[in-house]
Tab-separated table of C-alpha atoms in Angstrom:
chain	number	residue	atom	x	y	z
A	24	MET	CA	-7.028	-31.032	-26.685
A	25	ASN	CA	-9.197	-33.967	-25.723
A	26	ASP	CA	-12.021	-33.970	-28.218
A	27	ASP	CA	-12.044	-34.155	-32.003
A	28	SER	CA	-9.023	-36.215	-33.044
A	29	GLY	CA	-9.819	-36.984	-36.665
A	30	TRP	CA	-8.398	-40.523	-36.620
A	31	SER	CA	-8.724	-42.323	-39.919
A	32	ALA	CA	-10.551	-45.631	-40.168
A	33	THR	CA	-7.226	-47.380	-40.812
A	34	LEU	CA	-6.374	-46.910	-37.113
A	35	ILE	CA	-9.474	-48.742	-35.945
A	36	ALA	CA	-8.461	-52.323	-35.225
A	37	SER	CA	-9.548	-53.344	-31.752
A	38	LYS	CA	-7.728	-56.356	-30.343
A	39	THR	CA	-10.947	-57.662	-28.865
A	40	GLY	CA	-13.227	-56.710	-31.720
A	41	GLN	CA	-15.348	-54.798	-29.233
A	42	LYS	CA	-16.108	-51.131	-29.170
A	43	MET	CA	-14.013	-49.373	-26.585
A	44	GLY	CA	-17.122	-48.334	-24.721
A	45	SER	CA	-17.675	-51.968	-23.778
A	46	SER	CA	-14.205	-52.534	-22.358
A	47	PRO	CA	-12.202	-50.596	-19.753
A	48	PRO	CA	-9.270	-48.243	-20.462
A	49	LEU	CA	-5.620	-49.313	-20.533
A	50	PRO	CA	-1.871	-48.443	-19.319
A	51	ILE	CA	1.830	-48.878	-20.617
A	52	ARG	CA	5.372	-49.387	-19.393
A	53	CYS	CA	8.822	-47.812	-19.699
A	54	GLY	CA	11.886	-46.647	-17.828
A	55	PRO	CA	15.529	-46.387	-18.776
A	56	CYS	CA	17.705	-47.134	-15.774
A	57	GLU	CA	19.435	-50.178	-14.482
A	58	LYS	CA	16.822	-52.481	-12.972
A	59	PHE	CA	14.166	-49.808	-13.263
A	60	TRP	CA	11.919	-51.570	-15.785
A	61	ARG	CA	8.674	-50.266	-14.453
A	62	PHE	CA	5.094	-49.688	-15.681
A	63	PHE	CA	2.938	-46.640	-16.357
A	64	GLU	CA	-0.597	-45.681	-15.886
A	65	PHE	CA	-2.186	-43.983	-18.861
A	66	PRO	CA	-5.803	-42.822	-19.002
A	67	PHE	CA	-7.434	-42.661	-22.448
A	68	LEU	CA	-9.596	-39.973	-23.891
A	69	SER	CA	-12.222	-39.353	-26.473
A	70	SER	CA	-13.344	-41.504	-29.380
A	71	SER	CA	-12.860	-40.788	-33.055
A	72	PRO	CA	-15.449	-38.803	-34.979
A	73	GLY	CA	-17.865	-40.336	-37.426
A	74	GLY	CA	-19.068	-43.137	-35.179
A	75	HIS	CA	-16.060	-45.366	-35.774
A	76	SER	CA	-14.913	-47.716	-33.040
A	77	PRO	CA	-11.372	-46.433	-32.363
A	78	HIS	CA	-8.259	-48.475	-31.833
A	79	PRO	CA	-8.016	-49.314	-28.103
A	80	LEU	CA	-5.012	-46.995	-27.785
A	81	LEU	CA	-7.050	-44.085	-29.100
A	82	ALA	CA	-10.353	-45.038	-27.500
A	83	SER	CA	-12.612	-42.640	-25.696
A	84	ASN	CA	-14.167	-43.883	-22.473
A	85	GLU	CA	-12.907	-40.958	-20.346
A	86	ARG	CA	-11.581	-43.538	-17.883
A	87	PRO	CA	-7.872	-43.533	-17.097
A	88	GLN	CA	-6.014	-46.614	-18.287
A	89	LYS	CA	-2.593	-48.219	-17.787
A	90	PHE	CA	0.314	-49.396	-19.877
A	91	SER	CA	3.569	-51.227	-19.430
A	92	THR	CA	6.453	-49.976	-21.516
A	93	GLY	CA	10.145	-50.798	-21.754
A	94	GLY	CA	13.004	-48.375	-21.343
A	95	PRO	CA	16.638	-48.339	-22.445
A	96	PRO	CA	18.245	-51.747	-21.955
A	97	ALA	CA	21.608	-50.086	-21.493
A	98	LEU	CA	20.400	-48.585	-18.235
A	99	LYS	CA	17.761	-51.032	-17.079
A	100	LEU	CA	18.173	-54.666	-16.312
A	101	PRO	CA	21.836	-55.639	-16.703
A	102	ALA	CA	22.956	-56.976	-20.085
A	103	TYR	CA	19.539	-57.176	-21.686
A	104	ILE	CA	18.197	-59.646	-19.178
A	105	LEU	CA	14.896	-59.310	-21.004
A	106	VAL	CA	16.183	-61.763	-23.629
A	107	CYS	CA	14.405	-65.092	-23.480
A	108	ILE	CA	15.674	-67.430	-26.174
A	109	PRO	CA	14.911	-71.175	-25.886
A	110	SER	CA	18.544	-71.899	-24.993
A	111	GLU	CA	18.592	-69.311	-22.174
A	112	ASN	CA	17.962	-69.981	-18.516
A	113	GLU	CA	14.214	-70.390	-18.048
A	114	ARG	CA	14.525	-68.690	-14.671
A	115	VAL	CA	15.286	-65.411	-16.438
A	116	CYS	CA	12.175	-65.813	-18.584
A	117	LEU	CA	10.077	-66.346	-15.477
A	118	GLU	CA	11.526	-63.257	-13.803
A	119	VAL	CA	10.678	-61.117	-16.809
A	120	ARG	CA	7.134	-62.489	-16.933
A	121	ASN	CA	6.677	-61.882	-13.221
A	122	LEU	CA	7.867	-58.299	-13.596
A	123	HIS	CA	5.174	-57.763	-16.202
A	124	ARG	CA	2.632	-59.428	-13.903
A	125	GLU	CA	3.601	-57.236	-10.954
A	126	PHE	CA	2.619	-54.144	-12.880
A	127	LEU	CA	-0.399	-55.770	-14.465
A	128	ARG	CA	-1.761	-56.271	-10.954
A	129	ALA	CA	-0.858	-52.676	-10.092
A	130	GLY	CA	-3.163	-51.510	-12.862
A	131	SER	CA	-1.216	-51.562	-16.128
A	132	ASP	CA	-3.491	-52.364	-19.045
A	133	VAL	CA	-0.809	-52.355	-21.724
A	134	MET	CA	2.391	-54.355	-21.625
A	135	GLN	CA	5.240	-52.769	-23.547
A	136	ALA	CA	7.726	-55.309	-24.779
A	137	PHE	CA	11.146	-54.850	-23.176
A	138	THR	CA	12.776	-53.553	-26.326
A	139	PHE	CA	14.225	-50.226	-25.260
A	140	TYR	CA	17.535	-49.553	-27.034
A	141	ALA	CA	17.373	-53.040	-28.559
A	142	SER	CA	18.605	-51.923	-31.978
A	143	ASP	CA	21.447	-53.793	-33.643
A	144	ASP	CA	23.809	-50.816	-33.453
A	145	LYS	CA	23.276	-50.532	-29.694
A	146	LEU	CA	23.831	-54.254	-29.129
A	147	ILE	CA	27.414	-54.009	-30.397
A	148	ASN	CA	28.261	-50.620	-28.908
A	149	ARG	CA	31.389	-50.196	-26.733
A	150	GLY	CA	31.994	-53.825	-25.917
A	151	ASN	CA	28.382	-54.910	-25.595
A	152	GLU	CA	28.319	-58.632	-26.447
A	153	ALA	CA	24.555	-58.935	-26.820
A	154	GLY	CA	24.867	-58.235	-30.535
A	155	ILE	CA	27.349	-61.099	-30.867
A	156	LYS	CA	25.188	-63.651	-29.071
A	157	TYR	CA	21.865	-62.500	-30.500
A	158	THR	CA	20.424	-60.138	-33.071
A	159	GLY	CA	18.091	-57.277	-32.304
A	160	SER	CA	15.378	-59.374	-33.915
A	161	ASP	CA	16.019	-62.221	-31.455
A	162	ILE	CA	15.647	-59.892	-28.497
A	163	ASN	CA	12.635	-58.023	-29.828
A	164	GLU	CA	10.928	-61.280	-30.811
A	165	ALA	CA	11.349	-62.795	-27.352
A	166	ALA	CA	10.272	-59.576	-25.649
A	167	CYS	CA	7.081	-59.405	-27.736
A	168	ARG	CA	6.225	-63.014	-26.990
A	169	ILE	CA	6.601	-62.609	-23.214
A	170	ALA	CA	4.670	-59.334	-23.184
A	171	ARG	CA	1.793	-60.902	-25.100
A	172	GLU	CA	1.654	-63.931	-22.793
A	173	VAL	CA	1.206	-61.724	-19.740
A	174	ALA	CA	-1.071	-59.229	-21.508
A	175	ASN	CA	-3.453	-62.069	-22.316
A	176	GLU	CA	-3.676	-62.908	-18.624
A	177	GLY	CA	-5.368	-59.566	-18.076
A	178	ASP	CA	-6.710	-58.939	-21.584
A	179	ALA	CA	-4.236	-56.048	-21.898
A	180	LEU	CA	-2.718	-54.538	-25.016
A	181	VAL	CA	0.906	-54.936	-26.151
A	182	ALA	CA	3.157	-52.134	-27.398
A	183	GLY	CA	6.522	-52.274	-29.128
A	184	GLY	CA	8.978	-49.420	-28.656
A	185	ILE	CA	11.963	-47.899	-30.454
A	186	SER	CA	14.342	-45.273	-29.116
A	187	GLN	CA	17.274	-43.089	-30.144
A	188	THR	CA	20.245	-44.819	-31.742
A	189	PRO	CA	24.048	-44.763	-31.533
A	190	SER	CA	23.957	-44.357	-35.308
A	191	TYR	CA	22.335	-40.930	-34.965
A	192	LEU	CA	24.792	-39.814	-32.285
A	193	SER	CA	27.619	-40.910	-34.586
A	194	GLY	CA	26.284	-38.828	-37.491
A	195	LYS	CA	25.606	-41.764	-39.824
A	196	GLY	CA	22.648	-40.110	-41.523
A	197	LYS	CA	18.950	-40.686	-42.031
A	198	LYS	CA	19.124	-43.929	-44.039
A	199	SER	CA	21.345	-45.743	-41.530
A	200	VAL	CA	19.241	-44.587	-38.592
A	201	GLN	CA	15.941	-45.525	-40.219
A	202	ASP	CA	17.315	-48.935	-41.201
A	203	GLU	CA	17.823	-49.618	-37.491
A	204	PHE	CA	14.262	-48.527	-36.695
A	205	ARG	CA	12.788	-50.489	-39.575
A	206	LYS	CA	14.310	-53.792	-38.406
A	207	GLN	CA	12.702	-53.361	-34.993
A	208	VAL	CA	9.329	-52.211	-36.281
A	209	GLN	CA	9.112	-55.195	-38.620
A	210	VAL	CA	9.390	-57.550	-35.646
A	211	PHE	CA	6.616	-55.664	-33.860
A	212	VAL	CA	4.358	-55.888	-36.901
A	213	ASN	CA	5.074	-59.600	-37.319
A	214	ASN	CA	4.158	-60.150	-33.665
A	215	LYS	CA	0.945	-58.147	-34.064
A	216	VAL	CA	1.558	-55.611	-31.310
A	217	ASP	CA	-1.357	-53.248	-30.774
A	218	PHE	CA	0.552	-49.981	-31.161
A	219	LEU	CA	4.042	-48.484	-31.431
A	220	ILE	CA	5.966	-46.138	-29.147
A	221	CYS	CA	8.860	-43.876	-30.145
A	222	GLU	CA	10.401	-42.986	-26.784
A	223	TYR	CA	13.512	-41.477	-25.244
A	224	PHE	CA	14.618	-39.162	-28.051
A	225	GLU	CA	16.828	-36.149	-27.285
A	226	HIS	CA	16.661	-34.668	-30.796
A	227	ILE	CA	13.457	-33.861	-32.671
A	228	GLU	CA	15.105	-34.626	-36.017
A	229	GLU	CA	15.726	-38.260	-35.075
A	230	MET	CA	12.235	-38.480	-33.563
A	231	GLU	CA	10.715	-37.376	-36.883
A	232	TRP	CA	12.730	-40.065	-38.666
A	233	ALA	CA	11.387	-42.666	-36.207
A	234	ILE	CA	7.766	-41.570	-36.639
A	235	GLU	CA	8.234	-41.668	-40.413
A	236	VAL	CA	9.226	-45.347	-40.212
A	237	CYS	CA	6.346	-46.173	-37.863
A	238	ARG	CA	3.926	-44.568	-40.314
A	239	GLU	CA	4.861	-47.262	-42.825
A	240	THR	CA	2.580	-49.475	-40.709
A	241	SER	CA	-1.119	-49.046	-39.945
A	242	LEU	CA	-0.542	-48.982	-36.174
A	243	PRO	CA	-1.212	-46.020	-33.844
A	244	ILE	CA	1.937	-44.159	-32.785
A	245	ALA	CA	2.853	-42.628	-29.440
A	246	ALA	CA	5.927	-40.368	-29.345
A	247	THR	CA	7.736	-39.095	-26.238
A	248	MET	CA	11.001	-37.166	-25.954
A	249	CYS	CA	13.326	-37.127	-22.931
A	250	ILE	CA	13.624	-33.338	-22.786
A	251	GLY	CA	12.523	-30.601	-20.393
A	252	THR	CA	11.442	-26.993	-20.488
A	253	GLU	CA	14.707	-25.964	-22.226
A	254	GLY	CA	13.927	-28.056	-25.302
A	255	ASP	CA	15.936	-30.643	-27.226
A	256	LEU	CA	19.714	-30.887	-27.277
A	257	HIS	CA	19.946	-28.877	-30.500
A	258	ASN	CA	17.970	-26.059	-28.847
A	259	VAL	CA	14.587	-26.664	-30.479
A	260	SER	CA	11.937	-25.524	-27.986
A	261	VAL	CA	9.797	-28.105	-26.214
A	262	GLY	CA	6.686	-26.543	-27.773
A	263	GLU	CA	8.062	-26.775	-31.283
A	264	CYS	CA	9.077	-30.385	-30.638
A	265	ALA	CA	5.464	-31.201	-29.725
A	266	VAL	CA	4.146	-29.550	-32.877
A	267	ARG	CA	6.681	-31.335	-35.071
A	268	MET	CA	5.879	-34.739	-33.529
A	269	ALA	CA	2.179	-34.213	-34.180
A	270	LYS	CA	2.759	-32.995	-37.735
A	271	ALA	CA	5.041	-35.975	-38.374
A	272	GLY	CA	2.110	-38.274	-37.645
A	273	ALA	CA	2.173	-39.175	-33.939
A	274	HIS	CA	-1.284	-39.687	-32.443
A	275	VAL	CA	0.003	-39.295	-28.877
A	276	VAL	CA	2.814	-36.872	-27.986
A	277	GLY	CA	4.595	-36.069	-24.760
A	278	LEU	CA	7.670	-36.627	-22.641
A	279	ASN	CA	9.345	-39.513	-20.856
A	280	CYS	CA	12.293	-40.009	-18.517
A	281	HIS	CA	15.101	-37.573	-17.514
A	282	PHE	CA	12.836	-35.269	-15.433
A	283	ASP	CA	10.747	-35.658	-12.293
A	284	PRO	CA	6.936	-35.642	-12.290
A	285	PHE	CA	6.426	-31.982	-11.455
A	286	GLY	CA	9.219	-30.648	-13.642
A	287	MET	CA	7.849	-32.688	-16.543
A	288	LEU	CA	4.352	-31.283	-16.104
A	289	LYS	CA	5.741	-27.772	-16.616
A	290	ALA	CA	7.179	-28.870	-19.954
A	291	ILE	CA	3.937	-30.645	-20.884
A	292	ALA	CA	2.038	-27.406	-20.194
A	293	ALA	CA	4.322	-25.636	-22.698
A	294	MET	CA	3.725	-28.425	-25.227
A	295	LYS	CA	-0.027	-28.159	-24.789
A	296	LYS	CA	0.019	-24.402	-25.358
A	297	SER	CA	2.034	-24.713	-28.580
A	298	LEU	CA	-0.190	-27.509	-29.892
A	299	GLU	CA	-3.302	-25.460	-29.236
A	300	THR	CA	-1.777	-22.443	-30.992
A	301	ALA	CA	-0.993	-24.643	-33.997
A	302	GLY	CA	-4.532	-26.042	-34.012
A	303	LEU	CA	-3.313	-29.601	-33.347
A	304	LYS	CA	-5.113	-32.058	-31.055
A	305	PRO	CA	-3.009	-35.143	-30.303
A	306	TYR	CA	-3.389	-36.911	-26.986
A	307	LEU	CA	-0.821	-36.016	-24.312
A	308	MET	CA	1.452	-38.465	-22.495
A	309	THR	CA	3.729	-38.161	-19.454
A	310	GLN	CA	6.269	-40.751	-18.297
A	311	PRO	CA	8.456	-39.007	-15.689
A	312	LEU	CA	11.098	-40.327	-13.343
A	313	GLY	CA	10.246	-41.793	-9.972
A	314	PHE	CA	12.872	-39.475	-8.440
A	315	HIS	CA	12.831	-35.861	-7.275
A	316	CYS	CA	15.309	-33.989	-9.490
A	317	PRO	CA	14.609	-30.238	-9.226
A	318	ASP	CA	18.354	-29.587	-9.452
A	319	ASN	CA	19.052	-31.261	-12.780
A	320	GLY	CA	20.168	-29.414	-15.902
A	321	LYS	CA	19.137	-29.489	-19.536
A	322	GLN	CA	19.949	-33.178	-19.990
A	323	GLY	CA	18.042	-34.151	-16.879
A	324	PHE	CA	19.007	-36.641	-14.222
A	325	ILE	CA	21.809	-38.275	-16.231
A	326	ASP	CA	23.868	-35.151	-15.406
A	327	LEU	CA	23.382	-35.625	-11.655
A	328	PRO	CA	26.425	-37.093	-9.865
A	329	GLU	CA	24.154	-39.718	-8.247
A	330	PHE	CA	23.135	-41.173	-11.630
A	331	PRO	CA	22.574	-44.071	-11.906
A	332	PHE	CA	23.639	-45.950	-8.763
A	333	ALA	CA	22.901	-43.579	-5.867
A	334	LEU	CA	19.483	-42.164	-6.703
A	335	GLU	CA	17.539	-43.933	-3.954
A	336	PRO	CA	17.411	-40.919	-1.572
A	337	ARG	CA	15.450	-39.091	-4.268
A	338	VAL	CA	12.671	-41.690	-4.675
A	339	CYS	CA	9.163	-40.213	-4.783
A	340	THR	CA	6.626	-41.432	-2.249
A	341	ARG	CA	3.332	-42.981	-3.252
A	342	TRP	CA	1.694	-39.780	-2.068
A	343	ASP	CA	3.850	-37.773	-4.475
A	344	MET	CA	2.540	-40.016	-7.231
A	345	GLN	CA	-1.075	-39.440	-6.293
A	346	ARG	CA	-0.487	-35.697	-6.482
A	347	TYR	CA	1.295	-36.089	-9.817
A	348	ALA	CA	-1.548	-38.188	-11.259
A	349	ARG	CA	-4.162	-35.643	-10.249
A	350	GLU	CA	-2.205	-32.651	-11.571
A	351	ALA	CA	-1.493	-34.419	-14.859
A	352	TYR	CA	-5.135	-35.342	-15.308
A	353	GLU	CA	-6.305	-31.815	-14.562
A	354	LEU	CA	-3.774	-30.495	-17.096
A	355	GLY	CA	-5.486	-32.599	-19.750
A	356	VAL	CA	-2.992	-35.467	-19.920
A	357	ARG	CA	-4.674	-38.801	-20.548
A	358	TYR	CA	-1.641	-41.038	-20.801
A	359	ILE	CA	-0.274	-40.764	-17.276
A	360	GLY	CA	2.679	-43.017	-16.601
A	361	GLY	CA	6.191	-43.339	-15.275
A	362	CYS	CA	9.732	-44.240	-16.242
A	363	CYS	CA	12.988	-44.866	-14.358
A	364	GLY	CA	12.508	-45.362	-10.643
A	365	PHE	CA	8.812	-46.205	-10.831
A	366	GLU	CA	7.891	-49.209	-8.710
A	367	SER	CA	4.597	-51.077	-8.850
A	368	TYR	CA	3.325	-49.275	-5.748
A	369	HIS	CA	3.838	-45.991	-7.596
A	370	ILE	CA	1.627	-47.202	-10.428
A	371	ARG	CA	-0.928	-48.450	-7.922
A	372	ALA	CA	-0.954	-44.949	-6.391
A	373	VAL	CA	-1.663	-43.422	-9.806
A	374	SER	CA	-4.403	-46.002	-10.356
A	375	GLU	CA	-5.991	-45.351	-6.987
A	376	GLU	CA	-5.906	-41.584	-7.400
A	377	LEU	CA	-7.742	-41.896	-10.710
A	378	ALA	CA	-9.994	-44.801	-9.713
A	379	LYS	CA	-13.147	-42.755	-10.126
A	380	GLU	CA	-12.156	-41.595	-13.603
A	381	ARG	CA	-11.055	-45.089	-14.606
A	382	GLY	CA	-14.072	-46.787	-13.113
A	383	LYS	CA	-12.029	-49.475	-11.375
A	384	GLN	CA	-9.313	-50.271	-8.863
A	385	PRO	CA	-6.189	-52.358	-9.617
A	386	LEU	CA	-6.040	-55.914	-8.346
A	387	SER	CA	-3.211	-55.118	-5.930
A	388	SER	CA	-5.472	-52.601	-4.149
A	389	GLN	CA	-7.448	-55.509	-2.720
A	390	LYS	CA	-4.916	-55.707	0.100
A	391	HIS	CA	-4.126	-52.010	0.344
A	392	ASP	CA	-6.233	-49.355	2.057
A	393	PRO	CA	-5.932	-45.872	0.520
A	394	TRP	CA	-4.157	-43.033	2.302
A	395	GLY	CA	-2.889	-45.196	5.145
A	396	GLU	CA	-6.327	-46.177	6.425
A	397	GLY	CA	-5.040	-49.660	7.254
A	398	LEU	CA	-3.027	-48.079	10.090
A	399	LYS	CA	-6.187	-47.872	12.178
A	400	MET	CA	-5.452	-51.500	13.103
A	401	HIS	CA	-1.938	-50.686	14.358
A	402	THR	CA	-1.084	-51.477	17.973
A	403	LYS	CA	0.558	-48.086	18.633
A	404	PRO	CA	-1.817	-45.122	19.078
A	405	TRP	CA	0.532	-42.552	17.526
A	406	VAL	CA	0.707	-44.714	14.401
A	407	ARG	CA	-3.078	-45.101	14.357
A	408	ALA	CA	-3.205	-41.291	14.382
A	409	ARG	CA	-1.608	-41.367	10.921
A	410	ALA	CA	-4.538	-43.239	9.338
A	411	ARG	CA	-5.761	-40.240	7.351
A	412	ARG	CA	-5.135	-38.523	4.055
A	413	SER	CA	-4.280	-35.115	5.502
A	414	TYR	CA	-1.343	-36.569	7.451
A	415	TRP	CA	0.364	-38.147	4.431
A	416	GLU	CA	-0.590	-35.440	1.979
A	417	ASP	CA	1.076	-32.724	4.072
A	418	LEU	CA	4.122	-34.715	5.226
A	419	GLN	CA	7.589	-33.471	4.247
A	420	PRO	CA	9.710	-36.657	4.594
A	421	SER	CA	13.218	-36.464	6.042
A	422	THR	CA	16.075	-38.314	4.362
A	423	GLY	CA	17.883	-39.560	7.453
A	424	ARG	CA	21.151	-38.411	5.854
A	425	PRO	CA	22.555	-35.561	7.985
A	426	HIS	CA	25.552	-35.025	5.705
A	427	SER	CA	23.587	-34.866	2.453
A	428	ALA	CA	22.811	-31.606	0.672
A	429	ALA	CA	19.337	-30.922	-0.669
A	430	PHE	CA	20.687	-30.283	-4.193
A	431	SER	CA	23.578	-31.628	-6.263
A	432	LYS	CA	25.671	-29.922	-8.929
A	433	PRO	CA	24.928	-31.365	-12.398
A	434	ASP	CA	27.940	-32.219	-14.569
A	435	ASN	CA	26.689	-30.299	-17.634
A	436	TRP	CA	29.349	-31.493	-20.069
A	437	GLY	CA	27.213	-30.100	-22.902
A	438	VAL	CA	28.032	-32.751	-25.516
A	439	THR	CA	25.381	-34.084	-27.892
A	440	ALA	CA	24.919	-35.430	-31.416
A	441	GLY	CA	27.692	-33.960	-33.560
A	442	SER	CA	30.266	-33.963	-30.747
A	443	ASP	CA	33.302	-36.219	-31.195
A	444	GLU	CA	32.862	-37.518	-27.652
A	445	LEU	CA	29.535	-39.075	-28.626
A	446	LYS	CA	30.710	-40.970	-31.682
A	447	GLN	CA	30.080	-44.617	-30.955
A	448	GLN	CA	32.250	-47.664	-31.599
A	449	ALA	CA	32.091	-51.440	-31.348
A	450	GLU	CA	35.297	-51.668	-29.290
A	451	SER	CA	35.185	-51.407	-25.520
A	452	THR	CA	36.135	-48.104	-23.942
A	453	THR	CA	39.877	-48.235	-23.240
A	454	ASN	CA	41.575	-47.335	-19.962
A	455	GLU	CA	43.261	-44.418	-21.739
A	456	GLU	CA	39.867	-43.085	-22.840
A	457	LEU	CA	38.513	-43.499	-19.325
A	458	GLN	CA	41.438	-41.578	-17.837
A	459	LYS	CA	40.716	-38.648	-20.150
A	460	MET	CA	37.090	-38.642	-19.038
A	461	PHE	CA	38.078	-38.888	-15.362
A	462	ALA	CA	40.359	-35.869	-15.798
A	463	TYR	CA	37.658	-33.893	-17.602
A	464	ASN	CA	35.120	-34.736	-14.925
A	465	SER	CA	37.414	-33.603	-12.118
A	466	LYS	CA	37.779	-30.161	-13.775
A	467	SER	CA	34.053	-29.614	-14.321
């Protein structure tokens, strides 16, 4: 999976003009959930054949690298707070920059512009006023500019991302859906991003349409679906989805969001097996949740009753993330990241676990001793006794919630593209419509 990739020379356009062997690996960012704009850590793999110097995204160097990618605006920062237009409050712009910087210091080598779900059809969906105040181009333009400013502070790469659309869910057809993608991709090309990401797709058909648009450019393409071991929402297996993404032209394939780190790795293993059977060798990418969700259903954590405002009891520890990073790496994944719920300390944990492979530590590790070793300075002897890896690695944390169950019951409404309930509209959801949904939810 990790060797001969067969990249064409058209993909070789290093931002620095240097061969990848002379510069360190890189990471990206993503995450669809309110205020969960967080970064990923992605290690890179082998170089292209024929002696070409590969694009930094596809570079060899065997060292793990990091990225920063943006998830669905509808679920992340409220009301597309990523928008930074000259007339907007400069404080918001500074907050967005500082969020990028936080993850840059944690080890992210690629800043993904905060453009998740920033398509024109999403900006006017169900009462959203962002599409009235700004266009998708305005938002994507500002997001690219901010991402590049911070990326240059650490000589990182910049990625632009597109995701599934309300137009697809509403059955508007291939042309309408691809028109939405094309408007976004054009902004990314104009802003000279280093590569493109198609992320958070529940249906392989729409993913193929997205990759097709991205292939109109000369940029490398990463493609991740938000599905699990049961496959996409039209019952295409996860293995077949991987094969179809690779055949469509994605250079990196994998999964993001909706599932926790260890559940996602099971699905990635199935993807890897199918790709090997088909004789395909794309790079593999993982961008799981920062939450434990072993009880979710086919649609992942969005079916859990705690989604999205009561997920905190499920947050993974930094030690969980070190385990996840190691297991992903040993599986052959070289783009190892995170999505909703990932905080900068999670990315630092991934970076520290793979420090040897990456050949470096993140800046934020300068004031952080690994595996709790800093506790040896604590005043209390029983706390000093915890200054060792074996203690934290074997710990089973308690929740402190005596009335909470270990598992929840997912809603499992079972609606997807083609269902009347998922047809989108510009008008706000009415009280009458809400009452129908409340009644349905109480029966399920």
